[in-house]
Amino acid sequence: MKRSFIREILEHTSSDTISFAGGLPDASLFPTIELQQATQTALADNSIWQYSTSTGYAPLKALIAQMYCDKGFPTTAEEILITSGSQQGLDIICRYHSGVSIIIESPSYLGALNIFKLNNMNEHSVSLNSKGIEIEAFKTSIKESQLTYLIPDFQNPSGTCYSKEHREEIAKLLGASDTLLIEDSPYSELYFDKPQQSISQALPKQSYHLGSFSKVLSPALRIGWIRADKSLTSPLIAYKEAMDLHTSSITQAIAYEYLKDTEQFNEHLETLRSAYKEKMLYFANALDEILPSFEYTRPKGGMFIYGKFEGVDTMLFVEKCLEKGVVFVPGSEFGGKADEIRFNFTHSSLPLIREGLKRIKLCLYKGLE
Amino acid sequence: MKRSFIREILEHTSSDTISFAGGLPDASLFPTIELQQATQTALADNSIWQYSTSTGYAPLKALIAQMYCDKGFPTTAEEILITSGSQQGLDIICRYHSGVSIIIESPSYLGALNIFKLNNMNEHSVSLNSKGIEIEAFKTSIKESQLTYLIPDFQNPSGTCYSKEHREEIAKLLGASDTLLIEDSPYSELYFDKPQQSISQALPKQSYHLGSFSKVLSPALRIGWIRADKSLTSPLIAYKEAMDLHTSSITQAIAYEYLKDTEQFNEHLETLRSAYKEKMLYFANALDEILPSFEYTRPKGGMFIYGKFEGVDTMLFVEKCLEKGVVFVPGSEFGGKADEIRFNFTHSSLPLIREGLKRIKLCLYKGLE
């Protein structure tokens, strides 16, 4: 198996490389003081250092279930399975369903593509358009697929957010079939204008809804979860157990102590949304000014700007850029076209965004000479 | 797949059930104050909340490598791959080698047996005797096995500790073959009298040595590691990445900040060794007094006493015991004989050990009526 481009890059770039590659949150926005306080409270209970249950820390499961209920999606704590990041959540599901046919968006999340390979899944790629996955091709694929993997909110890498009508159409088609939905939604809270209802909410017994605190609180906690009907989560518990016994109860308790102050978390989400919207606008304006040949659509949330330099082989191009101290991910890594690129706009500071795009400009003109 | 007996029990017993079932450390011995201090230091660096590298937190890898060097086993940080508990370490190795033939001790660790099933391994069971795995059967099995999985130090469940001569013999046989060793050693530091040299030390290029902080520091950290030659760890990194991106850098940093005070850790290990030796003696003396028909050998370290009630079906028996508020693991769960039992002696307090054994006595005589 091949390592992920992004994670190899993360390990091998020097500290002065400007990275638009990984899906890294803006570290300056982590609520570090509040997280430190939450940690102190969590560690006041000495029993937290002992082994814990495989399905997750009970207070955290109850709190996540409540978050769904508050969105109008009735959920009990028993329908939540805590995982070591949503990456592990997807792996558990695919390991249980290993070898089956799965519909995926094209392009799609690199980490998911690796999981599908690892579990010998039979992939049916269906293109995305600006409203979501292409309906006609999706209809055809449903008939021969047991699973479908979608990222409807500010999709990785494309940034696409499924429209309300598109979500309803997908839910209707899936509802009339036996195909199970895996809805991956790490970015759903990172909307700039308004939230969208999950597709899973219309298919509560036919979906695995994957959540994560990595993009909205801290990735180092390594906490994600699967929300699904009990009949779907039950057989997964033995897999979770065999794979790592349980997710750290230390980080689960820290997350719980932070999140139980609902108002504090909601304020933090508001801060993230407005800061990321501002960063996206800054990045997009700088792109338009410095690299006007880059074609893209401005996203309505999430962490990525996706587009293309028409006719440029971005896999060769990124190697030149790396030499000049700037990096991004070529679209082909996600199953996209050879001239496409994904830029992360959340990680770098505003001055570094400008500087990074200028470095790319230098390589671009050199490349076209 | 079936869930583990122990972990189901952990989730479903009431708080007044006395448990000799799980491999739980004595919670009263966790160095909680020192761990709290280590946590404060770890969280003083705000960048700790960000994504981290897949192979592990660099200072922790270096420190673990140094621990090997201090034991006379030359090791570099590149030869350490941090995993989410050694459970995940074993799963990563088996997933990479999925479907091959593997020699296992009989009986063996339940969590490992589940991993072997999950990865479609072809198991060759070889019985243990008081010195270690039976050499003649082992010799025969080597010829048709790519892997061998051994727990030479205070084996789970049997408590067996391989003798020096036995280790040398195993290393010689493996060295003359192409079979790779997976040496699982979560209990190696929990010796009552003297440490043993790992078998891997004689086979540095032909072994995966699995370590863990779960039994000697805190299981809630979920930190284990694989120590192996770079040619063996390199192909595993892509698997680790696909499975959970990386292990929590929060818990890794906590462990590092605690462990870097070598003297503090060594003193803690001394405390654990003497406290566990005392508990083993207390448990064994109480067994001899209350349940004299239980046949077993006193272990020289670790966490378990393994033996039998001749002719008693311990799987039926444990159900009766559960009703009376005491639980242990029947030997058959580990691939052992139907009348065997594994008792954990580290978890319960001395008064509860006595009370638990009395409850078992009541069930035993009732069962034999």
Coordinates of C-alpha atoms in Angstrom, one line a residue, chain A residues 2-369:
Chain A
K2 CA 1.1 3.6 -0.8
R3 CA 1.3 6.3 1.8
S4 CA -0.8 9.4 1.6
F5 CA 0.8 12.2 -0.3
I6 CA -0.3 14.7 2.3
R7 CA 1.0 12.8 5.3
E8 CA 4.3 12.1 3.6
I9 CA 4.6 15.8 2.8
L10 CA 3.7 16.6 6.5
E11 CA 6.7 14.5 7.6
H12 CA 9.2 15.7 5.1
T13 CA 8.8 19.4 4.4
S14 CA 11.0 21.8 6.3
S15 CA 9.5 24.3 8.7
D16 CA 9.7 27.2 6.2
T17 CA 7.7 25.4 3.5
I18 CA 4.3 27.1 3.2
S19 CA 1.7 24.4 3.2
F20 CA -1.7 24.6 1.5
A21 CA -1.7 20.7 1.5
G22 CA -3.1 19.1 4.6
G23 CA -6.7 19.7 5.9
L24 CA -5.2 21.4 9.0
P25 CA -7.2 23.8 11.1
D26 CA -5.8 27.2 12.0
A27 CA -3.8 26.4 15.2
S28 CA -4.2 30.0 16.4
L29 CA -7.9 29.4 16.8
F30 CA -7.7 26.3 19.1
P31 CA -9.4 27.2 22.4
T32 CA -6.3 26.3 24.3
I33 CA -7.1 27.9 27.6
E34 CA -10.6 26.4 27.8
L35 CA -9.1 23.0 26.7
Q36 CA -6.5 23.3 29.5
Q37 CA -9.3 24.0 32.0
A38 CA -11.3 21.0 30.7
T39 CA -8.3 18.8 31.0
Q40 CA -7.8 19.8 34.7
T41 CA -11.4 18.9 35.4
A42 CA -11.2 15.6 33.5
L43 CA -8.1 14.5 35.4
A44 CA -9.6 15.4 38.8
D45 CA -11.2 11.9 38.6
N46 CA -8.4 9.4 39.1
S47 CA -10.4 6.5 37.6
I48 CA -10.0 8.2 34.2
W49 CA -6.5 6.6 33.9
Q50 CA -8.0 3.0 33.9
Y51 CA -9.3 0.9 30.9
S52 CA -12.7 2.1 29.6
T53 CA -15.5 0.7 27.5
S54 CA -15.2 -0.1 23.8
T55 CA -18.2 1.9 22.7
G56 CA -16.9 5.1 24.3
Y57 CA -17.0 7.3 27.4
A58 CA -20.7 7.3 28.4
P59 CA -21.1 11.0 29.2
L60 CA -19.5 12.0 25.8
K61 CA -21.8 9.5 23.9
A62 CA -24.9 11.1 25.7
L63 CA -23.7 14.6 24.8
I64 CA -23.2 13.8 21.1
A65 CA -26.6 12.1 21.0
Q66 CA -28.0 15.3 22.4
M67 CA -26.3 17.4 19.7
Y68 CA -28.2 15.3 17.1
C69 CA -31.5 15.7 19.0
D70 CA -30.9 19.5 19.1
K71 CA -30.7 19.4 15.3
G72 CA -34.0 17.6 15.0
F73 CA -32.3 14.2 14.4
P74 CA -33.6 11.9 17.2
T75 CA -30.6 9.9 18.5
T76 CA -29.8 7.9 21.7
A77 CA -26.4 7.3 23.3
E78 CA -26.6 3.7 22.2
E79 CA -26.6 4.9 18.6
I80 CA -23.2 6.5 19.0
L81 CA -20.0 4.5 18.7
I82 CA -16.9 6.6 19.6
T83 CA -13.9 6.0 17.3
S84 CA -10.2 7.1 17.2
G85 CA -11.0 9.8 14.7
S86 CA -13.6 9.5 12.0
Q87 CA -10.8 7.9 9.9
Q88 CA -11.1 4.8 12.1
G89 CA -14.9 5.0 12.0
L90 CA -14.9 4.7 8.2
D91 CA -12.3 1.9 8.4
I92 CA -14.5 -0.1 10.9
I93 CA -17.5 0.2 8.6
C94 CA -15.6 -0.9 5.5
R95 CA -13.8 -3.7 7.3
Y96 CA -17.2 -5.1 8.4
H97 CA -18.5 -4.7 4.8
S98 CA -15.2 -5.6 3.2
G99 CA -15.1 -6.4 -0.5
V100 CA -18.6 -5.0 -1.4
S101 CA -19.4 -2.5 -4.1
I102 CA -19.4 1.2 -3.0
I103 CA -20.4 4.3 -4.8
I104 CA -17.9 7.2 -4.3
E105 CA -17.8 10.8 -5.5
S106 CA -15.1 11.6 -8.0
P107 CA -12.9 13.3 -6.8
S108 CA -13.1 12.1 -3.1
Y109 CA -11.2 12.2 0.2
L110 CA -7.8 10.6 -0.1
G111 CA -7.9 8.9 3.3
A112 CA -11.2 7.3 2.3
L113 CA -9.7 6.0 -0.9
N114 CA -6.9 4.3 1.0
I115 CA -9.4 2.7 3.3
F116 CA -11.4 1.4 0.3
K117 CA -8.2 -0.2 -1.1
L118 CA -7.3 -1.7 2.3
N119 CA -10.7 -3.3 2.5
N120 CA -10.8 -4.5 -1.1
M121 CA -13.9 -2.5 -1.9
N122 CA -15.2 -2.4 -5.4
E123 CA -15.4 1.3 -6.2
H124 CA -18.0 2.9 -8.5
S125 CA -16.9 6.5 -9.1
V126 CA -19.6 9.0 -10.0
S127 CA -18.7 12.6 -10.9
L128 CA -19.6 15.6 -8.8
N129 CA -21.2 18.7 -10.3
S130 CA -21.9 22.0 -8.5
K131 CA -25.0 20.6 -6.8
G132 CA -23.6 17.3 -5.7
I133 CA -23.1 13.8 -7.1
E134 CA -24.5 13.4 -10.7
I135 CA -28.0 11.9 -10.3
E136 CA -28.3 9.9 -13.5
A137 CA -25.0 8.0 -13.0
F138 CA -25.8 7.6 -9.2
K139 CA -29.2 6.0 -10.1
T140 CA -27.5 3.4 -12.3
S141 CA -24.8 2.6 -9.7
I142 CA -27.2 2.2 -6.8
K143 CA -28.5 -1.0 -8.4
E144 CA -25.2 -2.7 -8.1
S145 CA -23.8 -1.2 -4.9
Q146 CA -24.3 -2.1 -1.2
L147 CA -22.8 1.1 0.1
T148 CA -22.4 4.7 -0.9
Y149 CA -19.9 7.1 0.5
L150 CA -20.7 10.8 0.3
I151 CA -19.3 14.0 1.8
P152 CA -22.3 16.4 1.2
D153 CA -21.0 19.3 3.3
F154 CA -18.1 21.3 1.7
Q155 CA -16.8 18.1 0.1
N156 CA -13.1 17.1 0.3
P157 CA -11.4 18.0 -2.0
S158 CA -14.0 19.9 -4.2
G159 CA -15.6 22.1 -1.6
T160 CA -19.0 21.3 -3.1
C161 CA -22.0 21.6 -0.8
Y162 CA -25.0 19.5 -1.8
S163 CA -28.2 21.6 -2.3
K164 CA -31.3 20.9 -0.3
E165 CA -33.1 19.5 -3.4
H166 CA -30.1 17.3 -4.2
R167 CA -30.0 15.9 -0.7
E168 CA -33.8 15.1 -0.9
E169 CA -33.3 13.4 -4.2
I170 CA -30.4 11.2 -2.9
A171 CA -32.4 10.3 0.2
K172 CA -35.4 9.3 -2.0
L173 CA -33.3 7.1 -4.3
L174 CA -31.4 5.4 -1.4
G175 CA -34.7 5.0 0.5
A176 CA -36.1 3.0 -2.4
S177 CA -33.1 0.7 -2.4
D178 CA -31.1 -1.5 0.0
T179 CA -28.0 0.5 -0.4
L180 CA -26.6 1.9 2.9
L181 CA -25.3 5.5 3.1
I182 CA -22.0 6.4 4.7
E183 CA -22.3 10.2 5.2
D184 CA -19.0 11.8 6.2
S185 CA -19.5 15.2 7.7
P186 CA -16.3 16.6 9.4
Y187 CA -17.0 20.1 7.9
S188 CA -20.8 20.4 8.4
E189 CA -20.4 22.9 11.2
L190 CA -18.0 25.0 9.2
Y191 CA -20.6 26.8 7.0
F192 CA -20.2 30.5 6.1
D193 CA -23.9 31.3 5.8
K194 CA -26.3 28.6 6.8
P195 CA -26.3 24.9 7.8
Q196 CA -27.7 22.1 5.7
Q197 CA -29.7 19.1 7.0
S198 CA -27.8 15.8 6.8
I199 CA -29.0 13.2 4.3
S200 CA -28.9 10.7 7.1
Q201 CA -31.7 12.5 9.0
A202 CA -34.0 11.3 6.2
L203 CA -32.6 7.8 6.4
P204 CA -32.0 7.1 10.1
K205 CA -32.1 3.3 9.8
Q206 CA -30.2 3.1 6.6
S207 CA -27.2 5.3 7.2
Y208 CA -23.9 5.6 9.0
H209 CA -23.3 9.3 9.9
L210 CA -19.6 10.0 10.6
G211 CA -18.7 12.9 12.9
S212 CA -15.5 14.3 14.2
F213 CA -14.1 16.9 16.6
S214 CA -10.9 17.2 14.5
K215 CA -12.0 20.2 12.4
V216 CA -14.1 22.0 15.0
L217 CA -12.1 21.5 18.3
S218 CA -8.7 19.7 18.0
P219 CA -7.4 17.0 15.7
A220 CA -4.9 15.8 18.4
L221 CA -7.8 14.5 20.5
R222 CA -8.4 11.8 17.8
I223 CA -12.1 11.6 18.5
G224 CA -14.7 10.8 15.9
W225 CA -17.9 8.8 16.0
I226 CA -20.4 6.7 14.0
R227 CA -24.1 7.6 14.4
A228 CA -26.3 4.8 13.2
D229 CA -29.2 2.7 14.1
K230 CA -28.4 0.1 16.9
S231 CA -28.8 -2.8 14.4
L232 CA -26.0 -1.2 12.4
T233 CA -23.6 -0.2 15.2
S234 CA -23.9 -3.5 17.2
P235 CA -21.9 -5.7 14.8
L236 CA -19.2 -3.0 14.6
I237 CA -18.3 -3.2 18.3
A238 CA -16.4 -6.4 18.0
Y239 CA -14.3 -4.8 15.3
K240 CA -13.6 -1.7 17.3
E241 CA -12.6 -3.9 20.2
A242 CA -10.2 -6.0 18.1
M243 CA -8.7 -2.9 16.5
D244 CA -7.7 -0.9 19.5
L245 CA -9.8 -2.0 22.5
H246 CA -11.1 1.5 23.0
T247 CA -10.4 5.2 22.2
S248 CA -8.4 7.1 24.9
S249 CA -10.7 7.9 27.8
I250 CA -8.3 10.8 28.6
T251 CA -9.0 12.7 25.4
Q252 CA -12.7 11.7 25.5
A253 CA -13.1 13.1 29.0
I254 CA -11.2 16.3 27.9
A255 CA -13.6 16.7 25.0
Y256 CA -16.6 16.1 27.2
E257 CA -15.6 18.6 29.8
Y258 CA -15.1 21.2 27.1
L259 CA -18.3 20.4 25.2
K260 CA -20.7 20.2 28.1
D261 CA -20.6 24.0 28.2
T262 CA -22.8 24.2 25.1
E263 CA -22.7 28.0 25.0
Q264 CA -18.9 28.0 25.0
F265 CA -18.7 25.5 22.1
N266 CA -21.3 27.4 20.1
E267 CA -19.4 30.6 20.5
H268 CA -16.2 28.9 19.4
L269 CA -18.0 27.5 16.3
E270 CA -19.2 31.1 15.5
T271 CA -15.6 32.3 15.8
L272 CA -14.4 29.5 13.5
R273 CA -17.0 30.2 10.9
S274 CA -16.3 33.9 10.6
A275 CA -12.6 33.5 10.8
Y276 CA -12.6 30.8 8.1
K277 CA -14.9 32.8 5.9
E278 CA -12.6 35.7 6.1
K279 CA -9.6 33.5 5.3
M280 CA -11.4 32.0 2.3
L281 CA -12.2 35.5 1.0
Y282 CA -8.6 36.6 1.5
F283 CA -7.2 33.5 -0.2
A284 CA -9.7 33.8 -3.1
N285 CA -8.9 37.5 -3.6
A286 CA -5.2 36.8 -3.5
L287 CA -5.7 34.0 -6.1
D288 CA -7.6 36.3 -8.4
E289 CA -4.9 38.9 -8.1
I290 CA -1.8 36.7 -8.2
L291 CA -2.9 33.7 -10.2
P292 CA -5.7 34.9 -12.4
S293 CA -5.5 31.8 -14.6
F294 CA -6.6 29.5 -11.7
E295 CA -10.3 28.5 -12.4
Y296 CA -12.4 27.7 -9.4
T297 CA -15.6 28.4 -7.5
R298 CA -15.6 30.0 -4.1
P299 CA -16.8 27.5 -1.5
K300 CA -19.6 28.2 1.0
G301 CA -17.8 26.6 3.9
G302 CA -15.2 24.0 4.9
M303 CA -11.5 24.3 4.4
F304 CA -10.7 23.9 0.7
I305 CA -10.6 25.8 -2.6
Y306 CA -10.5 23.4 -5.6
G307 CA -9.9 24.3 -9.2
K308 CA -7.5 24.0 -12.1
F309 CA -4.6 25.5 -14.1
E310 CA -5.9 24.5 -17.5
G311 CA -3.5 22.1 -19.1
V312 CA -0.9 22.1 -16.3
D313 CA 0.3 18.7 -15.0
T314 CA -0.1 19.6 -11.3
M315 CA 1.8 16.5 -10.1
L316 CA 5.0 17.6 -11.9
F317 CA 4.2 21.2 -11.0
V318 CA 4.0 20.5 -7.2
E319 CA 7.5 19.1 -7.3
K320 CA 8.8 22.5 -8.6
C321 CA 6.7 24.3 -6.0
L322 CA 8.1 22.2 -3.2
E323 CA 11.6 23.3 -4.2
K324 CA 10.4 26.9 -3.9
G325 CA 9.0 26.2 -0.4
V326 CA 5.2 25.9 -1.1
V327 CA 3.0 22.8 -1.3
F328 CA -0.6 21.9 -2.2
V329 CA -2.2 18.6 -3.3
P330 CA -2.6 17.7 -7.0
G331 CA -6.2 16.8 -7.9
S332 CA -5.1 13.4 -9.3
E333 CA -4.3 12.3 -5.7
F334 CA -8.1 12.4 -5.1
G335 CA -9.0 10.8 -8.4
G336 CA -9.5 14.3 -10.0
K337 CA -8.1 15.5 -13.3
A338 CA -4.4 16.0 -14.0
D339 CA -4.6 19.8 -14.0
E340 CA -6.6 20.2 -10.8
I341 CA -5.4 21.4 -7.4
R342 CA -6.7 21.5 -3.9
F343 CA -5.7 24.4 -1.7
N344 CA -6.3 24.4 2.0
F345 CA -7.1 28.0 3.1
T346 CA -7.4 27.5 6.9
H347 CA -3.9 26.6 8.0
S348 CA -1.6 29.4 6.9
S349 CA -1.6 32.9 8.2
L350 CA -2.7 35.7 5.8
P351 CA 0.9 36.9 5.1
L352 CA 1.9 33.3 4.4
I353 CA -1.1 32.8 2.1
R354 CA 0.1 35.8 0.0
E355 CA 3.7 34.7 0.0
G356 CA 2.8 31.1 -0.9
L357 CA 0.7 32.1 -3.9
K358 CA 3.6 34.4 -5.0
R359 CA 6.0 31.4 -4.9
I360 CA 3.5 29.4 -7.0
K361 CA 3.3 32.2 -9.5
L362 CA 7.1 32.1 -9.9
C363 CA 7.0 28.4 -10.6
L364 CA 4.0 28.7 -12.9
Y365 CA 5.6 31.1 -15.3
K366 CA 8.9 29.3 -15.1
G367 CA 7.0 26.1 -15.9
L368 CA 5.3 27.6 -18.9
E369 CA 8.5 29.0 -20.4

